[in-house]
Coordinates of C-alpha atoms and ligand atoms in Angstrom, one line a residue:
X48 CA 11.6 -4.7 3.9
X49 CA 7.8 -4.5 4.2
X50 CA 6.7 -5.8 7.6
X51 CA 3.1 -6.5 8.5
X52 CA 1.8 -6.2 12.0
X53 CA -1.5 -6.8 13.7
X54 CA -3.6 -3.8 14.6
X55 CA -3.0 -4.5 18.3
X56 CA 0.8 -4.6 17.7
X57 CA 0.5 -1.3 15.7
X58 CA -1.0 0.3 18.9
X59 CA 2.1 -1.0 20.8
X60 CA 4.4 0.6 18.3
X61 CA 2.4 3.9 18.7
X62 CA 2.8 3.8 22.4
X63 CA 6.4 2.6 22.2
X64 CA 7.4 5.6 20.0
X65 CA 5.8 8.0 22.5
X66 CA 7.2 6.3 25.7
X67 CA 10.7 5.3 24.5
X68 CA 11.5 8.2 22.2
X69 CA 9.3 11.0 23.7
X70 CA 7.6 11.7 20.4
X71 CA 4.1 12.9 21.3
X72 CA 1.0 11.6 19.6
X73 CA 0.2 15.0 18.2
X74 CA 3.5 15.1 16.3
X75 CA 2.8 11.6 15.0
X76 CA -0.7 12.7 13.9
X77 CA 0.8 15.7 12.1
X78 CA 3.2 13.5 10.2
X79 CA 0.5 11.0 9.4
X80 CA -2.0 13.6 8.3
X81 CA 0.7 15.4 6.1
X82 CA 1.9 12.1 4.5
X83 CA -1.7 11.1 3.9
X84 CA -2.5 14.5 2.3
X85 CA 0.5 14.3 0.0
X86 CA -0.6 10.9 -1.3
X87 CA -4.2 11.9 -1.6
X88 CA -3.4 15.1 -3.5
X89 CA -0.8 13.6 -5.7
X90 CA -2.5 10.4 -6.7
X91 CA -6.2 10.6 -6.2
X92 CA -7.9 14.0 -5.8
X93 CA -7.8 17.4 -7.4
X94 CA -8.5 20.8 -5.8
X95 CA -11.8 21.1 -7.6
X96 CA -13.2 17.9 -6.1
X97 CA -15.6 18.2 -3.2
X98 CA -14.2 16.3 -0.3
X99 CA -15.9 15.3 3.0
X100 CA -13.7 14.4 5.9
X101 CA -15.6 12.0 8.1
X102 CA -14.2 11.9 11.6
X103 CA -14.7 9.6 14.6
X104 CA -13.9 10.5 18.1
X105 CA -10.4 9.0 18.2
X106 CA -7.0 9.7 16.7
X107 CA -8.1 8.2 13.3
X108 CA -10.5 11.2 13.1
X109 CA -7.6 13.5 14.2
X110 CA -5.6 12.3 11.1
X111 CA -8.6 13.2 8.9
X112 CA -8.8 16.7 10.4
X113 CA -5.1 17.3 9.7
X114 CA -5.9 16.3 6.1
X115 CA -8.8 18.7 6.0
X116 CA -6.6 21.5 7.3
X117 CA -4.0 20.7 4.6
X118 CA -6.7 20.6 1.9
X119 CA -7.9 24.0 3.1
X120 CA -4.4 25.5 2.9
X121 CA -4.0 24.0 -0.6
X122 CA -7.0 25.9 -1.8
X123 CA -9.6 23.1 -2.2
X124 CA -12.8 24.8 -3.1
X125 CA -15.2 22.4 -1.3
X126 CA -14.2 20.9 2.0
X127 CA -16.5 19.8 4.7
X128 CA -15.7 18.2 8.1
X129 CA -18.3 15.8 9.7
X130 CA -17.7 14.5 13.2
X131 CA -19.8 11.7 14.6
X132 CA -20.4 13.4 17.9
X133 CA -19.1 16.4 19.9
X134 CA -17.3 14.5 22.6
X135 CA -13.9 13.9 21.0
X136 CA -10.7 12.5 22.6
X137 CA -8.1 15.2 23.6
X138 CA -6.0 15.4 20.5
X139 CA -8.8 15.2 17.9
X140 CA -10.5 17.9 20.0
X141 CA -7.5 20.2 19.5
X142 CA -7.7 19.5 15.7
X143 CA -11.4 20.3 15.7
X144 CA -10.7 23.7 17.4
X145 CA -8.2 24.5 14.6
X146 CA -10.7 23.4 11.9
X147 CA -13.4 25.6 13.4
X148 CA -11.2 28.6 13.9
X149 CA -10.1 28.4 10.2
X150 CA -13.8 28.6 9.3
X151 CA -14.0 25.2 7.6
X152 CA -17.7 24.0 7.5
X153 CA -18.2 21.5 10.3
X154 CA -21.2 19.3 11.1
X155 CA -22.1 16.8 13.8
X156 CA -23.7 13.5 12.5
X157 CA -25.6 12.8 15.7
X158 CA -27.1 16.3 15.7
X159 CA -27.7 16.9 12.0
X160 CA -28.0 13.5 10.4
X161 CA -30.1 14.5 7.4
X162 CA -27.7 17.4 6.4
X163 CA -24.7 15.1 6.9
X164 CA -26.3 12.5 4.6
X165 CA -27.0 15.1 2.0
X166 CA -23.4 16.4 2.1
X167 CA -22.0 12.9 1.8
X168 CA -24.2 12.0 -1.1
X169 CA -22.9 15.1 -3.1
X170 CA -19.2 14.5 -2.4
X171 CA -16.6 13.3 -4.9
X172 CA -14.5 11.8 -2.1
X173 CA -15.1 10.8 1.5
X174 CA -12.0 10.7 3.6
X175 CA -12.9 8.2 6.2
X176 CA -11.4 8.7 9.7
X177 CA -14.2 7.1 11.6
X178 CA -12.2 4.3 13.1
X179 CA -8.7 3.0 12.8
X180 CA -6.7 0.6 14.8
X181 CA -8.7 1.4 18.0
X182 CA -11.8 -0.4 16.7
X183 CA -12.8 -3.4 18.7
X184 CA -15.0 -6.2 17.5
X185 CA -18.1 -5.5 15.4
X186 CA -19.4 -2.0 14.7
X187 CA -21.6 -0.3 17.3
X188 CA -25.0 0.6 15.9
X189 CA -24.4 4.4 15.7
X190 CA -21.3 3.9 13.5
X191 CA -22.8 1.0 11.7
X192 CA -25.7 3.1 10.4
X193 CA -23.2 5.8 9.1
X194 CA -21.1 3.1 7.4
X195 CA -24.2 1.5 5.9
X196 CA -25.4 4.8 4.5
X197 CA -21.9 5.5 2.9
X198 CA -21.7 2.0 1.4
X199 CA -25.0 2.5 -0.4
X200 CA -24.0 5.8 -2.1
X201 CA -23.2 5.7 -5.8
X202 CA -20.5 7.5 -7.7
X203 CA -18.4 8.4 -4.6
X204 CA -14.9 7.3 -3.8
X205 CA -13.8 6.4 -0.3
X206 CA -10.3 7.0 1.0
X207 CA -9.9 5.1 4.3
X208 CA -7.3 6.2 6.8
X209 CA -5.2 3.4 8.2
X210 CA -7.9 0.7 8.1
X211 CA -11.5 0.9 6.9
X212 CA -14.1 1.4 9.7
X213 CA -15.8 -1.9 10.5
X214 CA -13.0 -4.1 9.2
X215 CA -14.1 -7.0 11.4
X216 CA -17.7 -6.5 10.5
X217 CA -19.6 -8.2 7.7
X218 CA -21.2 -4.8 7.0
X219 CA -18.0 -2.8 7.3
X220 CA -17.0 0.1 5.1
X221 CA -16.0 -0.7 1.5
X222 CA -13.1 1.6 0.6
X223 CA -11.6 2.4 -2.8
X224 CA -8.2 3.2 -1.2
X225 CA -6.9 2.3 2.2
X226 CA -3.7 3.9 3.4
X227 CA -2.0 2.2 6.3
X228 CA -0.2 4.6 8.5
X229 CA 3.4 3.8 9.6
X230 CA 3.3 0.1 9.0
X231 CA 1.2 -2.4 7.0
X232 CA -1.7 -3.9 9.0
X233 CA -2.0 -7.6 8.6
X234 CA -5.8 -7.6 9.0
X235 CA -6.1 -5.6 5.7
X236 CA -4.6 -8.7 3.9
X237 CA -6.9 -11.3 5.5
X238 CA -8.8 -12.6 2.5
X239 CA -12.3 -11.7 3.9
X240 CA -11.3 -8.2 4.9
X241 CA -9.0 -7.5 1.8
X242 CA -12.1 -6.9 -0.3
X243 CA -13.1 -3.9 1.8
X244 CA -9.7 -2.1 1.5
X245 CA -9.5 -1.4 -2.3
X246 CA -6.0 -0.4 -3.2
X247 CA -3.7 -0.6 -0.2
X248 CA -0.9 2.0 0.3
X249 CA 1.5 2.8 3.1
X250 CA 2.6 6.2 4.4
X251 CA 5.6 6.3 6.6
X252 CA 5.9 8.3 9.9
X253 CA 8.5 8.3 12.7
X254 CA 8.2 4.6 13.6
X255 CA 11.7 3.3 14.4
X256 CA 12.5 0.2 12.3
X257 CA 13.5 -1.7 15.4
X258 CA 10.1 -1.2 17.0
X259 CA 8.4 -2.3 13.7
X260 CA 10.7 -5.4 13.5
X261 CA 9.9 -6.3 17.1
X262 CA 6.2 -6.4 16.5
X263 CA 6.4 -7.8 12.9
X264 CA 4.3 -10.9 12.2
X265 CA 5.7 -11.3 8.7
X266 CA 6.6 -9.8 5.4
X267 CA 4.6 -8.4 2.5
X268 CA 6.4 -9.8 -0.5
X269 CA 6.5 -8.3 -4.0
X270 CA 9.8 -9.5 -5.4
X271 CA 12.3 -12.2 -4.6
X272 CA 15.1 -9.9 -3.5
X273 CA 14.6 -10.9 0.1
X274 CA 15.4 -14.5 -0.8
X275 CA 17.9 -14.1 -3.6
X276 CA 20.9 -15.0 -1.5
X277 CA 19.6 -18.6 -1.4
X278 CA 19.4 -19.1 -5.2
X279 CA 21.8 -21.5 -6.6
X280 CA 21.8 -21.9 -10.4
X281 CA 25.2 -22.2 -11.8
X282 CA 25.9 -21.5 -15.5
X283 CA 28.0 -24.6 -15.6
X284 CA 25.2 -26.8 -14.5
X285 CA 23.5 -29.4 -16.7
X286 CA 20.2 -31.2 -16.4
X287 CA 21.5 -33.8 -14.1
X288 CA 22.6 -31.2 -11.6
X289 CA 19.4 -29.1 -11.5
X290 CA 17.0 -31.5 -10.0
X291 CA 15.0 -34.6 -11.0
X292 CA 11.4 -34.1 -10.2
X293 CA 8.7 -36.8 -10.0
X294 CA 5.2 -35.6 -10.7
X295 CA 2.4 -37.8 -9.4
X296 CA -0.7 -36.4 -11.0
X297 CA -3.7 -37.2 -13.3
X298 CA -6.4 -39.8 -13.3
X299 CA -9.1 -40.9 -15.7
X300 CA -10.7 -37.8 -17.1
X301 CA -8.0 -35.5 -15.5
X302 CA -5.1 -35.8 -17.8
X303 CA -5.0 -32.0 -18.3
X304 CA -4.0 -31.4 -14.6
X305 CA -1.1 -33.9 -14.9
X306 CA 0.2 -32.3 -18.2
X307 CA -0.2 -28.7 -16.8
X308 CA 1.7 -29.3 -13.6
X309 CA 4.3 -31.5 -15.3
X310 CA 5.0 -28.9 -18.1
X311 CA 5.0 -26.2 -15.5
X312 CA 7.9 -28.0 -13.7
X313 CA 9.7 -28.3 -17.0
X314 CA 9.7 -24.5 -17.4
X315 CA 11.6 -24.0 -14.2
X316 CA 15.4 -24.4 -14.0
X317 CA 14.9 -28.1 -13.0
X318 CA 16.5 -30.7 -15.2
X319 CA 14.4 -33.9 -15.6
X320 CA 10.7 -34.3 -15.0
X321 CA 9.2 -37.7 -14.6
X322 CA 5.4 -38.0 -14.8
X323 CA 4.1 -40.9 -12.8
X324 CA 0.6 -42.1 -13.7
X325 CA -1.7 -45.0 -13.1
X326 CA -1.7 -48.0 -15.5
X327 CA -5.2 -47.0 -16.6
X328 CA -4.1 -43.7 -18.2
X329 CA -0.5 -44.6 -19.2
X330 CA -1.3 -45.4 -22.8
X331 CA -3.5 -42.3 -23.2
X332 CA -1.0 -39.8 -21.8
X333 CA 2.2 -41.2 -23.2
X334 CA 1.7 -39.8 -26.8
X335 CA 0.7 -36.3 -25.6
X336 CA 3.2 -35.8 -22.9
X337 CA 5.9 -34.0 -25.0
X338 CA 9.2 -33.7 -23.2
X339 CA 7.8 -35.2 -20.0
X340 CA 9.2 -38.7 -19.3
X341 CA 6.1 -40.8 -18.5
X342 CA 6.4 -43.7 -16.0
X343 CA 3.9 -46.0 -14.3
X344 CA 3.2 -45.4 -10.6
X345 CA 3.7 -49.1 -10.0
X346 CA 7.4 -48.7 -11.0
X347 CA 8.0 -46.1 -8.2
X348 CA 10.3 -48.5 -6.3
X349 CA 12.9 -48.2 -9.0
X350 CA 13.0 -44.4 -8.8
X351 CA 15.0 -43.6 -5.7
X352 CA 17.1 -40.8 -7.3
X353 CA 14.5 -38.1 -7.5
X354 CA 15.3 -34.8 -5.7
X355 CA 11.8 -33.7 -5.1
X356 CA 8.2 -34.7 -6.0
X357 CA 4.9 -33.0 -6.7
X358 CA 1.8 -35.0 -5.7
X359 CA -1.8 -34.4 -6.3
X360 CA -3.1 -32.4 -9.3
X361 CA -6.0 -34.3 -10.9
X362 CA -5.0 -37.3 -8.8
X363 CA -8.4 -38.4 -7.6
X364 CA -9.4 -39.4 -4.1
X365 CA -9.5 -43.0 -3.2
X366 CA -7.9 -45.5 -0.8
X367 CA -5.1 -46.4 -3.1
X368 CA -4.1 -42.7 -3.4
X369 CA -3.8 -42.6 0.4
X370 CA -1.5 -45.6 0.4
X371 CA 0.6 -44.3 -2.5
X372 CA 1.0 -40.9 -0.7
X373 CA 2.0 -42.7 2.4
X374 CA 4.8 -44.5 0.5
X375 CA 5.9 -41.3 -1.3
X376 CA 6.2 -39.5 2.0
X377 CA 8.3 -42.3 3.5
X378 CA 10.5 -42.5 0.4
X379 CA 11.2 -38.8 -0.2
X380 CA 11.8 -35.8 2.0
X381 CA 11.1 -32.9 -0.3
X382 CA 8.1 -32.0 -2.5
X383 CA 4.8 -30.3 -3.0
X384 CA 1.5 -31.7 -1.9
X385 CA -1.4 -30.2 -3.8
X386 CA -5.1 -30.6 -4.6
X387 CA -6.4 -34.2 -4.2
X388 CA -3.3 -35.2 -2.3
X389 CA -4.3 -32.7 0.4
X390 CA -7.3 -35.0 1.1
X391 CA -5.2 -38.1 1.3
X392 CA -2.8 -36.3 3.6
X393 CA -5.6 -35.3 5.9
X394 CA -6.6 -39.0 6.2
X395 CA -3.0 -40.0 7.0
X396 CA -2.8 -37.2 9.6
X397 CA -6.0 -38.4 11.2
X398 CA -4.6 -41.9 11.4
X399 CA -1.3 -40.4 12.8
X400 CA 0.5 -42.2 10.0
X401 CA 2.5 -39.3 8.6
X402 CA 5.6 -37.3 9.3
X403 CA 6.2 -34.3 7.1
X404 CA 9.2 -32.0 7.7
X405 CA 10.9 -28.9 6.4
X406 CA 11.2 -30.2 2.8
X407 CA 7.4 -30.4 2.2
X408 CA 5.2 -27.6 0.8
X409 CA 1.5 -27.9 1.0
X410 CA -0.5 -25.8 -1.5
X411 CA -4.2 -25.9 -0.6
X412 CA -6.8 -23.5 -1.7
X413 CA -9.1 -22.1 1.0
X414 CA -11.6 -25.0 0.9
X415 CA -8.8 -27.7 0.9
X416 CA -7.1 -25.9 3.8
X417 CA -10.3 -25.7 5.8
X418 CA -10.7 -29.4 5.4
X419 CA -7.0 -30.0 6.4
X420 CA -7.2 -27.9 9.5
X421 CA -10.7 -29.1 10.6
X422 CA -12.0 -25.6 10.4
X423 CA -14.5 -23.6 8.2
X424 CA -13.8 -21.6 5.1
X425 CA -15.2 -18.5 6.8
X426 CA -12.9 -18.8 9.8
X427 CA -9.9 -19.2 7.5
X428 CA -10.9 -16.2 5.4
X429 CA -11.2 -14.1 8.5
X430 CA -8.0 -15.3 10.1
X431 CA -5.4 -17.2 8.0
X432 CA -3.0 -17.1 10.9
X433 CA -4.7 -20.2 12.2
X434 CA -2.5 -22.1 9.7
X435 CA 0.6 -21.3 11.9
X436 CA -0.3 -24.0 14.4
X437 CA -0.5 -26.6 11.7
X438 CA 2.9 -25.7 10.2
X439 CA 4.5 -25.7 13.6
X440 CA 3.2 -29.2 14.4
X441 CA 4.2 -30.6 11.0
X442 CA 7.4 -28.5 10.4
X443 CA 6.3 -27.9 6.8
X444 CA 5.6 -24.9 4.6
X445 CA 1.9 -24.1 3.7
X446 CA 0.8 -21.9 0.8
X447 CA -2.8 -20.8 1.4
X448 CA -4.1 -19.8 -2.0
X449 CA -6.7 -17.1 -2.6
X450 CA -6.9 -13.6 -4.0
X451 CA -4.3 -12.9 -1.3
X452 CA -1.8 -15.7 -0.8
X453 CA -0.4 -16.4 2.7
X454 CA 2.8 -18.5 3.0
X455 CA 3.7 -20.1 6.4
X456 CA 6.5 -22.1 7.7
X457 CA 7.7 -22.4 11.4
X458 CA 8.8 -18.9 12.3
X459 CA 8.0 -17.4 8.9
X460 CA 5.0 -15.7 7.4
X461 CA 4.8 -14.0 4.0
X462 CA 1.9 -12.4 2.2
X463 CA 1.5 -11.9 -1.5
X464 CA -1.2 -9.4 -2.3
X465 CA -2.4 -10.9 -5.6
X466 CA -5.9 -9.5 -6.3
X467 CA -5.6 -10.2 -10.0
X468 CA -8.7 -12.1 -11.0
X469 CA -7.4 -13.4 -14.4
X470 CA -5.2 -15.8 -12.4
X471 CA -8.3 -17.4 -10.9
X472 CA -8.8 -19.7 -13.8
X473 CA -9.2 -23.5 -13.8
X474 CA -5.9 -25.2 -13.6
X475 CA -3.8 -22.2 -12.5
X476 CA -3.3 -23.9 -9.1
X477 CA -1.7 -26.9 -11.0
X478 CA 0.7 -24.5 -12.6
X479 CA 1.7 -23.0 -9.3
X480 CA 2.3 -26.4 -7.8
X481 CA 4.6 -27.3 -10.7
X482 CA 6.4 -24.0 -10.4
X483 CA 7.1 -24.5 -6.7
X484 CA 8.1 -28.1 -7.2
X485 CA 10.6 -27.0 -9.8
X486 CA 12.0 -24.3 -7.6
X487 CA 12.5 -26.5 -4.6
X488 CA 15.7 -27.8 -6.0
X489 CA 17.0 -24.3 -6.8
X490 CA 16.5 -22.9 -3.3
X491 CA 17.9 -24.1 -0.1
X492 CA 14.7 -23.4 1.9
X493 CA 11.3 -24.6 0.9
X494 CA 9.7 -21.4 2.3
X495 CA 11.8 -19.3 -0.1
X496 CA 11.0 -21.6 -3.0
X497 CA 7.3 -21.3 -2.2
X498 CA 7.4 -17.5 -2.0
X499 CA 9.4 -17.3 -5.2
X500 CA 6.9 -19.6 -6.9
X501 CA 3.9 -17.5 -5.8
X502 CA 5.6 -14.3 -7.0
X503 CA 6.6 -15.9 -10.4
X504 CA 3.1 -17.4 -10.9
X505 CA 1.4 -14.0 -10.4
X506 CA 4.0 -12.2 -12.5
X507 CA 3.5 -14.7 -15.4
X508 CA -0.2 -14.0 -15.2
X509 CA 0.4 -10.2 -15.4
X510 CA 2.8 -10.6 -18.4
X511 CA 0.3 -12.9 -20.2
X512 CA -2.7 -10.7 -19.5
X513 CA -0.8 -7.7 -20.9
X514 CA 0.0 -9.6 -24.1
X515 CA -3.2 -11.6 -24.6
X516 CA -5.9 -10.5 -22.3
X517 CA -7.9 -13.2 -20.5
X518 CA -6.2 -16.5 -20.7
X519 CA -6.4 -20.2 -19.9
X520 CA -3.9 -21.9 -17.6
X521 CA -2.1 -23.8 -20.4
X522 CA -1.2 -20.4 -21.8
X523 CA 0.2 -19.5 -18.4
X524 CA 2.7 -22.3 -18.6
X525 CA 4.3 -20.6 -21.6
X526 CA 5.0 -17.5 -19.6
X527 CA 6.7 -19.2 -16.7
X528 CA 10.2 -19.1 -18.2
X529 CA 10.0 -15.4 -18.9
X530 CA 8.4 -14.6 -15.6
X531 CA 11.2 -16.4 -13.7
X532 CA 13.8 -14.6 -15.6
X533 CA 12.1 -11.2 -15.1
X534 CA 11.8 -11.6 -11.4
X535 CA 15.4 -12.4 -11.2
X536 CA 15.8 -16.2 -11.2
X537 CA 18.7 -16.2 -13.6
X538 CA 22.0 -17.9 -14.2
X539 CA 24.9 -17.0 -12.0
X540 CA 27.8 -15.5 -13.9
X541 CA 30.3 -16.6 -11.3
X542 CA 30.4 -20.0 -9.6
X543 CA 29.4 -19.8 -5.9
Ligands
LIG750 N1 -1.6 7.2 18.6 C1 -0.7 7.5 17.7 O1 0.5 7.6 18.0 C2 -1.0 7.5 16.3 C3 -2.3 7.2 15.9 N2 -2.7 7.3 14.6 C4 -4.0 7.2 14.1 O2 -4.9 7.0 15.2 C5 -5.6 5.8 15.0 C6 -5.9 5.1 16.3 O3 -6.5 6.0 17.1 P1 -7.2 5.6 18.4 O4 -6.4 4.7 19.2 O5 -7.6 6.8 19.1 O6 -8.5 4.7 17.9 P2 -9.5 5.0 16.7 O7 -9.3 3.9 15.7 O8 -9.5 6.4 16.3 O9 -10.9 4.7 17.4 C7 -11.1 4.7 18.8 C8 -12.5 4.9 19.2 O10 -13.4 4.2 18.3 C9 -14.6 3.9 19.0 N3 -14.8 2.5 18.8 C10 -14.0 1.4 19.1 N4 -14.6 0.3 18.7 C11 -15.7 0.6 18.2 C12 -16.8 -0.2 17.6 N5 -16.7 -1.5 17.5 N6 -17.9 0.4 17.1 C13 -18.0 1.8 17.2 N7 -17.0 2.6 17.7 C14 -15.9 2.0 18.2 C15 -14.4 4.3 20.4 O11 -15.0 5.6 20.5 P3 -16.3 6.2 21.2 O12 -17.3 6.4 20.1 O13 -16.7 5.1 22.2 O14 -15.9 7.4 21.9 C16 -12.9 4.5 20.6 O15 -12.6 5.5 21.5 C17 -4.8 5.0 14.0 O16 -5.6 4.1 13.3 C18 -4.2 6.1 13.1 O17 -5.2 6.5 12.2 C19 -1.7 7.8 13.6 O18 -1.9 9.2 13.5 C20 -0.3 7.5 14.0 C21 0.0 7.9 15.3
LIG751 N1 -8.7 -12.9 -7.6 C1 -7.5 -13.6 -7.6 N2 -6.3 -12.8 -7.6 C2 -5.1 -13.4 -7.6 N3 -4.9 -14.7 -7.6 C3 -6.0 -15.5 -7.6 C4 -7.3 -15.0 -7.6 N4 -8.2 -16.0 -7.6 C5 -7.4 -17.1 -7.6 N5 -6.1 -16.8 -7.6 C6 -5.0 -17.8 -7.7 O1 -5.3 -18.8 -8.6 C7 -4.8 -20.1 -8.2 C8 -6.0 -21.0 -8.2 O2 -5.7 -22.2 -7.7 P1 -6.7 -23.4 -7.4 O3 -7.9 -22.8 -6.6 O4 -6.0 -24.5 -6.8 O5 -7.2 -23.7 -8.8 P2 -7.2 -25.1 -9.7 O6 -7.7 -26.2 -8.8 O7 -8.2 -24.8 -10.8 O8 -5.9 -25.2 -10.2 C9 -4.2 -19.8 -6.8 O9 -2.8 -19.7 -7.0 C10 -4.8 -18.5 -6.3 O10 -4.0 -17.8 -5.4
LIG752 K1 -10.4 4.5 9.0

């Protein structure tokens, strides 16, 4: 299981390992530096590359110096160590003594700035150990000027140890690779900071699982195995057993969103899908709706038997939508609220005329979520955890969509590290909403359905991109079935 922890909690794990188990920091540093070196040598760098190890005063710099020593013993032809200043903390100071006694070229940035700049500009790789989890707030000017110099270099690759220096700073280091030490750091997955990390990897050191679990704020999800025990699709089932889903979507000029989300639900294991539209578009949409059963919104009262609903794609924003959403929320207890319905929901919340609950999944993108939470896009990008308070108050699940998708419900957080830009195409959010709505009836928990939907959505995009290259979201619908099957949402061979 891949836990994520905050940088502050990671420091508690560090100190817990030392205090509770007597493993000294220098041993942890040796493990970290060795594991980092193995990854670096295996995956990224060759012995003929010229590598600069850029070290701050703390243990992050100490990790970098262990890597430099390993590179030296491995026969790297061009290794240079740069420290920011002479006054290092105790353990990095020991590492520096070893580096110097081995005869590795060592420079001090604050003394020899122009030489250090020249060395960096000629390197193939910079291993950045300037700052790790010990960094507080925005960068101090001395480090900021180093970071800014490195960011402006061309044709150089940056390997950041643990977290990039200046992760909280708008001018922080932009790495090609970031390797979290011991445990994944949640800040690396905050949408604003994610862009500075490049590819994120993990190396393991002696962090006991129970300490990690105690500090865990959530899970990094890649596949559905963590939720599979909740799946419930019997091979004896028929369409009537696998969920009747009502889709409230579309408005004049926005028929595509209704069709996309409706057809997306149809590609999940759900049985029946009813598309509810306004009278004004009923005649237009009816002939092009394929296997979707099209109904008029005004007939909603006669459809009590639906198991879940999806409300919002292309729905439009007006007073009558707010009223309709209010009736839907009173009539049903499970469903997905997406796109325009998020705006209506916010108005109902402001009027204190709404009660959500564990069956509901909200799927806002960052802008919609900022509106819903009365915050700014920037704050949300820099700290998605502010969604937690909202889900606790409303006992619902919330899927915060961006290049990294965060999924919250009371007591649960999951992160899907998407970073796959072909998926950011118009209408792909409608497809995701349909997918989750369809899965709500297959899973016992809405949180699991939301996580599985996010994984299946991204996997469909990857399969499709591999086959066809850049795509439109109607093509994505055609890959949902295959994607669901591939990630493991299949038919049970035995009745449960
Ligand atoms: N301990 C362990 O068990 C293990 C630790 N491990 C490794 O150690 C790393 C953590 O090391 P850490 O705690 O020494 O902190 P670290 O990130 O090197 O920086 C601290 C120094 O940064 C500075 N500084 C702070 N804020 C700043 C700012 N805004 N702007 C500018 N400078 C700022 C300030 O230094 P100053 O310049 O003031 O002397 C402060 O003293 C961790 O990420 C992992 O790599 C692993 O090996 C696993 C085992
Ligand atoms: N760079 C990216 N990497 C991975 N996923 C992305 C990226 N950009 C956008 N997405 C995903 O694409 C979808 C876009 O949804 P949304 O913004 O609601 O679009 P629309 O309103 O056009 O349907 C979301 O699931 C989001 O997570
Ligand atoms: K670092």
